[in-house]
Amino acid sequence: MKITEFFKYAIFSLTLLVGVCSFAQNDFQGKAYYISKTSIDMDNFGRPGMSEEQKKRIAERMKSMFEKTYVLTFNKTESIYKEEEKLEAPGQGQGGRFRGMMSSFTGGDQYKNIKDKVFLQDQELFGKQFLIKDSLSQINWVMGSETKQIGQYMCFKATATIADSSFDFTRFRRPPENRTNAQDSTQTKAPKTNDSEKLIQVEAWYTLQIPINQGPGEYWGLPGLILEVNAGRTTVLCSKIVMNPNDKDAIKKPSKGKEVTKLEYQEILEKKMKELRENFRGRGRGGRRG
């Protein structure tokens, strides 16, 4: 081993030892700040025949809606993952209304208990409050030896194949204008889908310097805190970590709303999406000129 590599791993080992010792505290707590960015497949979004310039303008206006910041507050066994609130810029009233509608399709506060394998999520769907309660989904990680540096933390790569639970915006596409009424009557019926069959590849980077099994969102189960996730069109990257802050926040379990499982909520969401799609297409047909 080269001298530079020896010192590199010696420093890493010392840092890891110090990190492990800090976790021996009974009141240990940490905060990880994440930036989440999701790109949109504009080829399958918007009206049929929309120009590339129009798609580009829409993508630019929607960009801020798909760039979010989150805080993961964690201790040895529990965590709560919350989106940080943003002040809306002046002149974005229309975008604000659209963002309000889209918030019904994005996750609320997410609580994970690694010890008891409990997952809780506070979710509002068009004014109705739900409490999603389920067991933590097991992720079958494949851990590799590849490493990279994220800030001051050495991270290791892990991959997995999971069901894609992200919201599909292309389901609100209008049908082509040249369809006949008979075609419309068949096409407006949404095909039955099984989200568990929509699989995506996930790449995660975790650090042993913070040896807890937590991560952003529903990601967990690695021998260190997950600092980066690449899944489908979404990238989540940790921008800052605060260990043992002076002012500790209580990790409170979400408790309000109608209690449902993930599967039950997914069925409710699918039904609501179908209603919105039918209403959207109905307005489209009603607005056509003879």
Tab-separated table of N, CA, C and O in Angstrom, residues 21 32 39 104 129 152 203 223 246 251 254:
chain	number	residue	atom	x	y	z
A	21	CYS	N	-17.881	6.391	18.693
A	21	CYS	CA	-17.912	6.737	20.115
A	21	CYS	C	-18.981	7.779	20.412
A	21	CYS	O	-19.640	7.735	21.445
A	32	ALA	N	-29.574	15.969	9.010
A	32	ALA	CA	-28.995	15.958	7.674
A	32	ALA	C	-29.918	16.732	6.743
A	32	ALA	O	-31.128	16.503	6.725
A	39	SER	N	-36.184	15.579	-12.639
A	39	SER	CA	-36.352	16.052	-14.012
A	39	SER	C	-37.659	15.504	-14.576
A	39	SER	O	-38.175	14.482	-14.117
A	104	SER	N	-50.662	17.405	-3.211
A	104	SER	CA	-51.491	16.263	-2.834
A	104	SER	C	-50.889	14.950	-3.326
A	104	SER	O	-51.294	13.884	-2.884
A	129	GLN	N	-57.192	14.393	5.286
A	129	GLN	CA	-55.964	13.976	5.962
A	129	GLN	C	-55.913	12.456	6.118
A	129	GLN	O	-56.883	11.826	6.534
A	152	GLN	N	-17.070	16.074	3.860
A	152	GLN	CA	-15.971	15.517	4.644
A	152	GLN	C	-16.148	14.021	4.900
A	152	GLN	O	-15.380	13.417	5.638
A	203	GLU	N	-29.289	3.923	-6.889
A	203	GLU	CA	-27.872	3.995	-6.508
A	203	GLU	C	-27.784	4.866	-5.261
A	203	GLU	O	-28.263	5.999	-5.254
A	223	PRO	N	-25.365	0.166	6.450
A	223	PRO	CA	-24.634	0.291	7.725
A	223	PRO	C	-24.152	1.699	8.052
A	223	PRO	O	-23.367	1.879	8.978
A	246	ASN	N	-27.096	21.792	19.750
A	246	ASN	CA	-27.399	22.247	21.109
A	246	ASN	C	-28.900	22.195	21.386
A	246	ASN	O	-29.337	21.798	22.464
A	251	ILE	N	-38.502	14.086	17.985
A	251	ILE	CA	-38.901	13.301	16.818
A	251	ILE	C	-40.297	12.759	17.103
A	251	ILE	O	-40.473	11.755	17.780
A	254	PRO	N	-46.089	11.126	13.329
A	254	PRO	CA	-47.345	11.638	12.772
A	254	PRO	C	-48.512	10.850	13.358
A	254	PRO	O	-48.420	9.634	13.539
